[in-house]
Coordinates of C-alpha atoms in Angstrom, one line a residue:
M1 CA -6.8 8.0 -16.5
Q2 CA -7.6 11.5 -17.7
R3 CA -9.5 12.1 -14.5
S4 CA -6.4 11.2 -12.5
L5 CA -4.1 13.2 -14.6
S6 CA -6.3 16.3 -14.4
F7 CA -6.4 16.0 -10.6
L8 CA -2.6 15.9 -10.3
Q9 CA -2.3 18.8 -12.7
R10 CA -4.6 20.8 -10.5
C11 CA -2.7 19.9 -7.4
F12 CA 0.6 21.0 -9.0
V13 CA -0.8 24.2 -10.2
F14 CA -2.2 25.0 -6.8
F15 CA 1.1 24.0 -5.2
I16 CA 3.0 26.4 -7.5
L17 CA 0.6 29.2 -7.0
I18 CA 1.0 29.1 -3.2
S19 CA 4.8 28.6 -3.3
G20 CA 5.4 32.3 -3.5
Q21 CA 3.2 32.8 -0.4
I22 CA 5.0 29.9 1.3
Y23 CA 8.4 31.6 0.6
A24 CA 7.2 35.0 1.7
Q25 CA 5.4 33.8 4.8
K26 CA 7.3 30.8 6.1
E27 CA 5.5 30.9 9.4
A28 CA 2.1 30.7 7.8
F29 CA 2.2 28.0 5.1
S30 CA 3.8 24.6 4.8
A31 CA 3.4 21.9 2.1
G32 CA 4.6 18.4 1.3
F33 CA 4.4 16.2 -1.7
E34 CA 5.1 12.4 -2.1
S35 CA 4.6 10.2 -5.0
S36 CA 5.6 6.5 -5.4
G37 CA 5.1 4.9 -8.8
Q38 CA 5.9 1.6 -10.5
W39 CA 5.9 0.2 -14.0
Y40 CA 5.3 -3.6 -13.5
L41 CA 7.0 -5.9 -16.1
N42 CA 6.1 -9.3 -17.5
D43 CA 9.0 -11.2 -15.9
T44 CA 9.0 -14.7 -17.4
G45 CA 12.1 -15.7 -15.4
L46 CA 10.3 -15.1 -12.0
K47 CA 8.3 -18.1 -11.1
D48 CA 6.2 -19.2 -8.1
E49 CA 5.9 -22.6 -6.4
Y50 CA 3.4 -23.7 -9.1
N51 CA 5.8 -22.9 -11.9
N52 CA 3.7 -19.9 -13.0
T53 CA 5.5 -16.9 -14.3
T54 CA 5.0 -13.4 -12.8
T55 CA 2.8 -11.7 -15.3
Q56 CA 2.3 -8.1 -16.0
P57 CA -0.9 -6.8 -14.3
Q58 CA -3.7 -5.4 -16.6
Q59 CA -2.8 -1.9 -15.7
P60 CA 1.0 -2.0 -15.3
L61 CA 1.6 1.7 -14.5
R62 CA 0.5 2.5 -10.9
S63 CA 1.2 5.1 -8.4
N64 CA 0.3 6.5 -5.0
S65 CA 0.6 10.3 -4.7
Y66 CA -0.1 12.7 -1.8
L67 CA -0.2 16.4 -1.5
F68 CA -0.5 18.0 1.9
L69 CA -1.1 21.7 2.5
Q70 CA -1.2 23.5 5.9
Y71 CA -1.9 27.0 7.0
K72 CA -1.2 28.4 10.5
R73 CA -2.2 31.8 11.9
N74 CA -1.9 32.5 15.6
K75 CA -3.8 29.7 17.4
W76 CA -5.5 28.4 14.2
H77 CA -4.3 25.6 12.0
F78 CA -5.9 24.4 8.8
G79 CA -4.8 21.4 6.7
I80 CA -5.9 19.4 3.6
Q81 CA -4.5 16.3 1.9
G82 CA -5.3 15.3 -1.6
E83 CA -4.5 11.8 -2.9
S84 CA -4.3 10.2 -6.3
Y85 CA -3.9 6.6 -7.3
L86 CA -3.0 6.3 -11.0
Q87 CA -4.4 4.2 -12.6
N88 CA -4.7 2.1 -9.5
A89 CA -2.8 1.9 -6.3
L90 CA 0.4 -0.1 -6.0
L91 CA -0.2 -3.9 -6.0
N92 CA -2.1 -5.3 -3.0
M93 CA -3.0 -1.9 -1.5
N94 CA -6.5 -1.4 -0.2
P95 CA -8.8 -1.5 -3.3
A96 CA -10.8 1.3 -1.8
Y97 CA -7.9 3.6 -2.8
N98 CA -9.1 4.0 -6.4
E99 CA -9.8 7.7 -6.9
S100 CA -8.1 11.1 -7.1
K101 CA -9.7 13.5 -4.7
V102 CA -9.4 15.3 -1.4
A103 CA -8.9 12.6 1.3
T104 CA -8.6 14.4 4.6
Y105 CA -9.0 17.9 6.0
F106 CA -9.0 19.6 9.4
G107 CA -9.3 22.8 11.3
R108 CA -7.7 23.2 14.7
Y109 CA -7.7 25.7 17.5
M110 CA -4.8 25.6 20.0
G111 CA -5.7 27.5 23.1
T112 CA -4.2 27.6 26.6
Q113 CA -6.5 25.0 28.1
F114 CA -8.4 23.7 25.0
D115 CA -7.0 22.2 21.8
I116 CA -9.9 21.5 19.5
T117 CA -9.7 19.7 16.1
A118 CA -12.7 19.3 13.7
G119 CA -12.4 17.2 10.6
Y120 CA -9.9 14.3 10.3
F121 CA -7.4 13.7 13.2
Y122 CA -4.9 11.2 14.5
E123 CA -4.7 10.3 18.1
Q124 CA -3.6 7.5 20.5
F125 CA -4.8 6.5 24.0
G126 CA -2.0 5.0 26.2
S127 CA 0.1 2.5 24.2
G128 CA -2.7 2.1 21.6
L129 CA -4.0 -1.2 22.8
L130 CA -7.6 0.2 22.6
F131 CA -7.3 3.1 20.2
R132 CA -4.8 4.5 17.8
S133 CA -5.3 6.4 14.5
W134 CA -2.3 7.0 12.3
E135 CA -1.0 7.1 8.8
D136 CA 1.7 4.9 7.2
R137 CA 1.9 5.2 3.5
A138 CA 4.3 2.3 3.0
L139 CA 1.7 0.0 4.5
G140 CA -1.3 1.7 2.9
I141 CA -2.7 2.6 6.4
N142 CA -4.6 5.8 7.0
N143 CA -7.3 5.2 9.6
A144 CA -7.8 8.8 10.6
V145 CA -11.1 9.6 12.4
R146 CA -13.4 12.2 10.9
G147 CA -15.2 14.0 13.7
I148 CA -14.0 16.1 16.7
R149 CA -11.1 15.8 19.1
I150 CA -10.7 17.9 22.2
L151 CA -7.6 18.1 24.4
W152 CA -8.5 19.7 27.7
N153 CA -6.1 20.3 30.6
P154 CA -8.4 21.6 33.3
Y155 CA -5.9 21.5 36.2
K156 CA -2.2 21.3 36.7
N157 CA -0.9 17.7 36.3
W158 CA -4.1 16.6 34.5
N159 CA -4.4 15.8 30.8
T160 CA -7.5 14.7 29.1
K161 CA -8.4 13.7 25.5
W162 CA -11.9 13.4 24.1
M163 CA -12.9 12.1 20.6
Y164 CA -16.0 11.3 18.5
G165 CA -16.3 10.4 14.9
K166 CA -16.1 7.8 12.1
Q167 CA -13.0 6.1 10.9
R168 CA -11.6 6.6 7.4
S169 CA -11.9 3.7 4.9
G170 CA -10.6 4.6 1.5
F171 CA -12.3 7.9 0.6
E172 CA -15.3 7.1 2.7
V173 CA -15.9 6.5 6.4
S174 CA -16.9 3.4 8.3
E175 CA -20.5 2.6 9.3
G176 CA -19.5 2.2 13.0
T177 CA -19.1 5.2 15.2
L178 CA -16.2 5.7 17.6
F179 CA -16.1 7.8 20.8
G180 CA -14.0 7.8 23.9
A181 CA -11.8 9.7 26.4
D182 CA -8.4 9.4 27.9
V183 CA -7.3 10.8 31.3
S184 CA -3.8 10.9 32.8
Y185 CA -2.5 12.4 36.0
N186 CA 1.1 13.0 37.1
L187 CA 1.2 12.1 40.7
S188 CA 4.9 12.7 41.3
T189 CA 4.6 16.4 40.3
A190 CA 1.7 16.8 42.7
L191 CA 3.7 15.2 45.5
G192 CA 6.8 17.2 44.7
W193 CA 9.0 14.2 43.9
K194 CA 12.3 15.2 42.2
T195 CA 13.9 11.9 41.3
T196 CA 10.8 9.7 40.7
D197 CA 8.2 10.1 38.1
L198 CA 4.8 8.4 38.6
S199 CA 1.8 8.9 36.4
L200 CA -1.6 7.1 36.2
G201 CA -3.9 6.9 33.3
S202 CA -7.3 5.5 32.2
N203 CA -9.2 5.4 28.9
Y204 CA -12.5 4.4 27.4
V205 CA -13.3 3.6 23.8
G206 CA -16.8 2.8 22.5
R207 CA -17.7 1.4 19.1
Y208 CA -21.4 1.6 18.1
E209 CA -22.4 -0.4 15.0
Q210 CA -25.9 -1.6 14.1
T211 CA -26.0 -4.8 12.0
S212 CA -28.7 -6.2 9.7
L213 CA -28.9 -9.4 11.7
S214 CA -32.2 -10.2 13.4
N215 CA -32.0 -10.7 17.2
P216 CA -28.2 -10.9 17.4
A217 CA -26.6 -12.3 20.6
F218 CA -24.6 -9.1 21.1
T219 CA -25.4 -5.4 21.6
P220 CA -24.6 -2.6 19.0
L221 CA -22.2 -1.0 21.5
T222 CA -18.8 -2.6 22.3
S223 CA -16.9 -0.9 25.0
G224 CA -13.2 -1.0 26.0
V225 CA -11.7 0.3 29.2
G226 CA -8.1 0.5 30.2
L227 CA -5.9 1.4 33.2
R228 CA -2.2 2.1 33.1
L229 CA 0.7 3.0 35.4
S230 CA 4.1 4.5 34.4
M231 CA 7.0 5.0 36.8
S232 CA 10.7 5.8 36.5
H233 CA 13.3 6.3 39.2
Q234 CA 16.9 7.3 38.2
A235 CA 18.1 4.5 35.9
F236 CA 15.0 2.3 36.4
Y237 CA 11.6 2.5 34.6
G238 CA 8.5 0.5 34.2
T239 CA 5.0 0.6 32.7
A240 CA 1.9 -1.6 33.1
E241 CA -1.4 -1.5 31.2
Y242 CA -4.5 -3.6 31.2
N243 CA -7.4 -3.3 28.9
Y244 CA -10.8 -5.0 28.8
K245 CA -13.2 -5.3 25.8
T246 CA -16.9 -6.1 26.5
P247 CA -18.4 -9.3 25.0
D248 CA -18.9 -9.0 21.3
A249 CA -19.4 -11.2 18.2
V250 CA -16.3 -13.3 17.4
V251 CA -15.4 -12.9 13.7
Q252 CA -13.2 -15.8 12.5
S253 CA -13.6 -15.2 8.7
V254 CA -13.5 -11.7 7.2
G255 CA -17.0 -10.6 6.4
Q256 CA -18.7 -13.3 8.5
I257 CA -20.1 -12.5 11.9
D258 CA -20.5 -15.7 14.0
T259 CA -23.3 -14.6 16.3
P260 CA -23.5 -17.8 18.4
L261 CA -19.9 -17.1 19.7
V262 CA -19.8 -13.9 21.8
K263 CA -16.8 -13.4 23.9
P264 CA -14.9 -10.6 25.8
G265 CA -11.4 -9.5 25.0
S266 CA -8.4 -8.4 27.1
A267 CA -4.9 -7.1 26.7
L268 CA -2.1 -7.0 29.3
L269 CA 1.2 -5.2 28.6
A270 CA 4.1 -4.8 31.1
N271 CA 7.5 -3.3 30.5
I272 CA 10.5 -2.9 32.8
G273 CA 14.0 -1.6 32.1
Y274 CA 17.3 -0.3 33.3
T275 CA 19.6 2.1 31.5
R276 CA 22.8 3.9 32.1
K277 CA 25.7 5.0 30.0
G278 CA 27.0 1.9 28.1
L279 CA 24.3 -0.5 29.4
G280 CA 20.6 -1.0 28.8
I281 CA 18.2 -3.8 29.6
D282 CA 14.6 -3.9 28.6
A283 CA 12.0 -6.6 29.1
T284 CA 8.4 -6.6 27.7
F285 CA 5.5 -9.0 28.3
R286 CA 2.2 -9.0 26.5
R287 CA -0.9 -11.2 26.6
L288 CA -3.7 -10.6 24.0
E289 CA -7.0 -12.5 24.0
N290 CA -9.7 -11.8 21.3
M291 CA -8.4 -8.3 21.0
G292 CA -8.9 -7.5 17.3
F293 CA -10.9 -4.3 17.3
Y294 CA -12.4 -2.8 14.1
S295 CA -14.8 0.0 13.4
E296 CA -16.9 -2.5 11.6
R297 CA -17.1 -6.1 13.0
A298 CA -17.0 -7.8 9.6
A299 CA -13.7 -6.1 8.7
K300 CA -11.9 -8.0 11.5
G301 CA -8.7 -9.7 10.2
N302 CA -8.7 -8.2 6.7
V303 CA -5.3 -8.2 5.0
Y304 CA -5.3 -4.4 4.3
N305 CA -5.4 -3.3 8.0
D306 CA -8.5 -1.4 7.1
K307 CA -10.9 0.0 9.8
M308 CA -8.5 -1.1 12.5
V309 CA -9.2 0.7 15.7
N310 CA -6.3 -0.4 17.9
Y311 CA -2.6 -0.8 17.5
L312 CA -1.1 -4.3 18.1
P313 CA 2.4 -4.4 16.6
S314 CA 4.6 -7.5 16.9
L315 CA 7.0 -7.2 19.7
T316 CA 10.1 -8.6 18.1
K317 CA 13.4 -7.2 16.8
Q318 CA 13.0 -5.1 13.6
H319 CA 15.9 -6.5 11.6
H320 CA 17.7 -4.4 8.9
F321 CA 19.2 -7.5 7.2
N322 CA 17.3 -8.8 4.2
L323 CA 17.2 -12.5 5.0
A324 CA 16.1 -12.0 8.6
N325 CA 12.9 -10.4 7.3
I326 CA 11.7 -13.4 5.3
Y327 CA 10.0 -15.0 8.2
V328 CA 8.5 -12.2 10.3
Y329 CA 6.0 -12.4 13.0
Q330 CA 2.6 -10.7 13.1
A331 CA 0.7 -10.2 16.3
Q332 CA -2.0 -12.9 16.7
P333 CA -4.9 -11.3 18.7
N334 CA -7.8 -13.0 17.1
V335 CA -9.9 -16.2 17.7
L336 CA -9.8 -19.2 15.3
L337 CA -11.4 -22.5 15.9
A338 CA -10.6 -24.3 12.7
G339 CA -9.8 -27.8 13.9
T340 CA -8.6 -29.9 16.8
N341 CA -5.0 -29.1 15.9
Y342 CA -5.6 -25.5 14.9
V343 CA -7.1 -23.4 17.6
K344 CA -6.1 -20.1 19.0
A345 CA -7.7 -17.2 20.9
G346 CA -4.7 -14.8 21.1
E347 CA -1.0 -14.7 22.0
I348 CA 1.3 -14.6 25.0
G349 CA 5.0 -13.9 25.1
G350 CA 7.5 -11.1 25.1
Q351 CA 11.0 -10.0 24.4
I352 CA 14.2 -9.0 26.2
D353 CA 16.7 -6.5 24.8
L354 CA 20.2 -6.1 26.1
F355 CA 22.7 -3.4 25.0
Y356 CA 26.3 -3.1 26.2
E357 CA 29.0 -0.8 25.0
A358 CA 32.6 -1.8 25.9
K359 CA 34.7 1.3 26.6
K360 CA 37.7 2.2 24.6
G361 CA 40.8 0.7 26.1
S362 CA 39.0 -2.1 27.9
F363 CA 39.6 -5.8 27.3
F364 CA 36.6 -6.2 24.9
G365 CA 36.6 -2.6 23.6
G366 CA 40.1 -2.4 22.4
K367 CA 41.3 0.9 20.9
Q368 CA 38.0 1.9 19.3
G369 CA 35.4 0.3 21.6
M370 CA 32.7 -2.3 20.8
K371 CA 28.9 -2.5 21.0
L372 CA 26.9 -5.6 21.8
A373 CA 23.1 -6.0 21.2
C374 CA 21.1 -9.1 22.0
N375 CA 17.4 -9.7 21.6
F376 CA 15.3 -12.7 22.6
S377 CA 11.6 -12.9 21.7
S378 CA 9.2 -15.8 22.0
W379 CA 5.4 -16.1 21.3
N380 CA 2.9 -18.8 21.9
A381 CA -0.8 -19.3 21.5
L382 CA -2.9 -19.1 24.7
S383 CA -3.4 -22.5 26.4
G384 CA -6.9 -23.5 27.4
T385 CA -9.9 -25.6 26.5
Y386 CA -11.3 -25.2 23.0
Y387 CA -14.6 -26.6 21.6
I388 CA -14.7 -26.8 17.8
M389 CA -18.5 -27.3 17.4
N390 CA -21.8 -28.0 19.1
P391 CA -21.4 -25.2 20.0
Q392 CA -18.1 -23.4 19.4
D393 CA -16.6 -22.1 22.6
Y394 CA -13.3 -21.7 24.5
S395 CA -11.8 -20.9 27.9
T396 CA -8.2 -19.8 28.3
N397 CA -5.6 -19.9 31.1
F398 CA -4.6 -16.4 32.1
I399 CA -1.0 -17.3 32.3
G400 CA -0.6 -20.4 30.1
F401 CA 1.6 -21.1 27.1
G402 CA 0.0 -23.1 24.3
Q403 CA 1.3 -23.9 20.8
R404 CA 4.6 -22.3 20.1
M405 CA 4.2 -19.8 17.2
F406 CA 7.5 -17.9 16.9
S407 CA 10.9 -17.2 18.4
D408 CA 13.8 -15.1 17.4
Y409 CA 17.2 -15.2 19.3
N410 CA 19.8 -12.9 17.9
I411 CA 23.1 -11.2 18.7
E412 CA 24.9 -8.3 16.9
I413 CA 28.4 -7.2 17.5
T414 CA 29.5 -3.8 16.1
K415 CA 33.2 -3.1 16.2
K416 CA 35.0 0.1 15.0
W417 CA 38.6 -0.9 13.9
S418 CA 39.8 2.6 12.9
S419 CA 38.5 6.0 11.9
K420 CA 37.6 4.5 8.5
W421 CA 36.6 0.8 9.2
T422 CA 33.5 -0.5 11.1
T423 CA 32.1 -4.0 11.0
N424 CA 28.8 -5.5 12.2
I425 CA 28.4 -9.3 12.7
A426 CA 25.0 -10.8 13.4
S427 CA 23.7 -14.3 14.2
V428 CA 19.9 -14.9 14.1
N429 CA 18.0 -18.1 15.1
Q430 CA 14.3 -18.2 14.3
Y431 CA 11.4 -20.6 14.7
Y432 CA 8.3 -19.9 12.5
N433 CA 5.1 -21.8 12.8
K434 CA 3.6 -21.2 9.3
K435 CA 0.3 -22.8 10.2
Y436 CA -0.5 -20.5 13.1
I437 CA 0.8 -17.4 11.5
E438 CA -0.1 -17.7 7.8
D439 CA -2.7 -20.5 7.9
A440 CA -0.4 -22.7 5.9
S441 CA 1.5 -25.9 6.6
G442 CA 4.9 -26.3 8.2
E443 CA 7.3 -25.4 11.0
I444 CA 10.5 -23.6 9.9
R445 CA 13.7 -23.3 11.8
T446 CA 16.4 -20.9 10.4
H447 CA 19.9 -19.9 11.2
I448 CA 21.1 -16.6 9.7
V449 CA 24.6 -15.2 9.7
A450 CA 25.3 -11.6 8.4
V451 CA 28.5 -9.6 8.0
E452 CA 28.3 -5.9 7.4
A453 CA 31.3 -3.6 6.7
F454 CA 31.5 0.2 6.4
Y455 CA 34.5 2.1 4.9
K456 CA 34.6 5.9 5.1
L457 CA 36.4 8.0 2.5
S458 CA 36.9 11.7 2.3
N459 CA 34.2 14.3 1.4
G460 CA 31.3 12.4 2.7
R461 CA 32.0 9.3 0.5
S462 CA 31.6 5.8 1.9
W463 CA 31.2 2.1 1.0
R464 CA 28.9 -0.5 2.6
W465 CA 29.1 -4.2 2.0
V466 CA 26.8 -6.9 3.4
G467 CA 26.9 -10.7 3.0
E468 CA 24.2 -12.9 4.4
H469 CA 23.3 -16.6 4.5
M470 CA 20.2 -18.4 5.8
W471 CA 20.0 -22.1 6.5
A472 CA 16.3 -23.2 6.7
D473 CA 15.0 -26.8 7.2
Y474 CA 11.7 -26.4 5.5
D475 CA 9.6 -24.3 3.1
R476 CA 11.9 -22.5 0.6
K477 CA 15.1 -23.8 2.3
N478 CA 18.5 -22.0 2.0
W479 CA 19.1 -18.4 0.8
A480 CA 22.2 -16.2 0.1
S481 CA 22.3 -12.4 -0.2
A482 CA 24.8 -9.7 -1.0
T483 CA 24.6 -5.9 -1.0
V484 CA 27.0 -3.2 -2.2
E485 CA 26.2 0.4 -1.5
F486 CA 28.3 3.5 -2.4
N487 CA 27.6 7.0 -1.0
I488 CA 29.1 9.2 -3.7
N489 CA 28.6 12.2 -1.6
P490 CA 26.2 13.1 1.3
Q491 CA 23.4 13.7 -1.3
L492 CA 23.8 10.8 -3.8
T493 CA 23.7 7.0 -3.0
V494 CA 23.7 4.0 -5.4
Y495 CA 23.3 0.4 -4.5
V496 CA 22.9 -3.1 -5.9
Y497 CA 21.8 -6.3 -4.1
D498 CA 20.7 -9.8 -4.8
M499 CA 18.8 -12.4 -2.8
Y500 CA 19.2 -15.9 -4.2
N501 CA 16.9 -18.8 -3.1
Y502 CA 19.5 -21.3 -4.2
G503 CA 18.4 -24.1 -1.8
N504 CA 14.8 -24.4 -3.0
D505 CA 13.7 -28.0 -3.7
L506 CA 12.0 -26.8 -6.8
D507 CA 14.6 -25.9 -9.4
Y508 CA 12.3 -23.5 -11.3
Y509 CA 11.7 -21.7 -8.0
R510 CA 15.4 -20.9 -7.3
N511 CA 14.8 -17.3 -8.1
H512 CA 17.2 -14.3 -7.9
Y513 CA 15.7 -11.2 -6.4
Y514 CA 18.0 -8.6 -7.7
N515 CA 17.7 -4.8 -7.3
L516 CA 19.7 -1.9 -8.7
G517 CA 19.0 1.7 -7.7
G518 CA 19.9 4.9 -6.0
S519 CA 18.7 8.0 -4.3
Y520 CA 19.4 11.7 -4.4
R521 CA 18.7 14.1 -1.5
K522 CA 19.0 17.8 -1.2
K523 CA 17.5 19.5 1.8
S524 CA 13.9 18.3 1.9
L525 CA 13.8 16.9 -1.6
R526 CA 14.5 13.2 -2.1
F527 CA 14.3 11.2 -5.4
A528 CA 14.8 7.4 -5.5
L529 CA 14.9 5.1 -8.6
N530 CA 15.0 1.3 -8.5
Y531 CA 14.9 -1.6 -11.0
G532 CA 14.5 -5.2 -9.9
R533 CA 12.3 -7.9 -8.3
Q534 CA 10.1 -7.8 -5.3
R535 CA 10.1 -11.0 -3.2
G536 CA 6.6 -12.0 -2.3
G537 CA 5.7 -12.1 1.4
L538 CA 5.1 -9.7 4.3
V539 CA 6.5 -6.2 4.3
C540 CA 6.6 -4.7 7.9
V541 CA 7.0 -1.3 9.3
G542 CA 7.2 -0.9 13.1
G543 CA 5.8 -4.4 13.7
V544 CA 2.7 -3.9 11.4
C545 CA 2.7 -5.8 8.2
R546 CA 1.0 -6.1 4.8
F547 CA 1.4 -8.8 2.2
V548 CA 3.0 -8.0 -1.2
P549 CA 3.0 -10.4 -4.2
E550 CA 6.0 -11.3 -6.3
S551 CA 6.6 -8.6 -8.9
S552 CA 9.2 -7.1 -11.2
G553 CA 9.5 -3.6 -12.5
I554 CA 10.9 -0.1 -12.3
S555 CA 9.9 2.1 -9.4
A556 CA 10.5 5.7 -8.5
T557 CA 9.7 7.8 -5.4
L558 CA 9.7 11.6 -5.1
T559 CA 9.2 13.5 -1.8
F560 CA 9.7 17.2 -0.9
S561 CA 8.3 19.7 1.5
L562 CA 8.3 23.5 2.0

């Protein structure tokens, strides 16, 4: 603990020392600090399905802290990020986050034709189906690549990206080496088109990893290649992307490489849409087969999203209502041959979004107007022929829908009644196949109704009320939720909410998940404080999820930047 404290003290001293320079030379320096901490409590009233109480962890005080410093001068940029996890990281974060030290650093030169970064960098090729490195602190993800990245624009309308390095894992880097390139060309500019935009792109990503296996049935190098097309014309737009991954060992259990089963992978993504004032329609289709891609093969499918090379978010609506986020879908790109009734090699499906805004004075709009948003998403396993043993193998249909895994059909109506009152009403119907998504038993069908109301007062003050109810036919059954939020002024907000699993068949598991808290914001500084219970399950940001256990405690978050 002393080691962690001394590190934070050194970071704060350094931060204070350079603050004068930051103030004097705003164009040269920037800095940011974020810390999220929690004191976990021994909550005897919070029980799980086995009638066990939520006990206090051995080290109840935990925090994740980040300090980022950046210096810019002309075409040169330098940055460094220190991280501290006191005494350990927050519950169910990657256990590799267990120290207090410098985590990432970089030097960057931004020229006219060349943009070169050495050290740790973040990058994405296309939509990320083959390669994306990024940071999301709420999910505990930081898969930056340590190496070199070159952005080179040799000719007009041409853009290229080149990268080489090893992926971050905790405070170390992976054994596997990544390298690749991305090239894009704007054809419409070259042809002089004014109202149509057309661009072509291609990328390659290689992962080289030697294993300790003798005479493996796969090569150390796994390659991925992708092609993409993007086009827009006035109100219409569309994109298409196809990626292929060369045959490699199929990992069905984390840490276990099944050398007899060697298969290729592929990903197809297509999106079309139409948008104009007051109307928007968007449709997305995706097919993934054996597309989990990690910088080390044995890490495939780990619960911490560690060493993940590509970006495969779930393509479903990201709900802001509490109960609609109990049964959330995760993308299913991996292979699993666990039994005759439990086989999968990927996913196929998509979603359709519809947005319509009724004008003021119209039949539906009334005096203040109305907004309608609909979303329909559905996901299935790939259909095909699966062999469980002697030996394990499979073949899939390219366009074939197998076992249904998830669906979400929802509608939201937002109506402004006056300059002060606004309401939002939502109806959500979900299907959740727990076996195929969580490797647990059961199929769950839910219907959720939510009503949200906003009331504006003077001087930036406002109220927000939310009432929700879920009817579920399996698992934990029915839920009810209520939220009250008061914005005292533009800087200060307080809230209280409770989620009650009143319909659970097990009376000792009919838990209340209450929370009381608030936040204060002034310019770039934000401080938030919360007391209450965390419901166990998946927490998702942008379609990527991590599992969190049930817990109870006091949490605080501080962020600011200069």
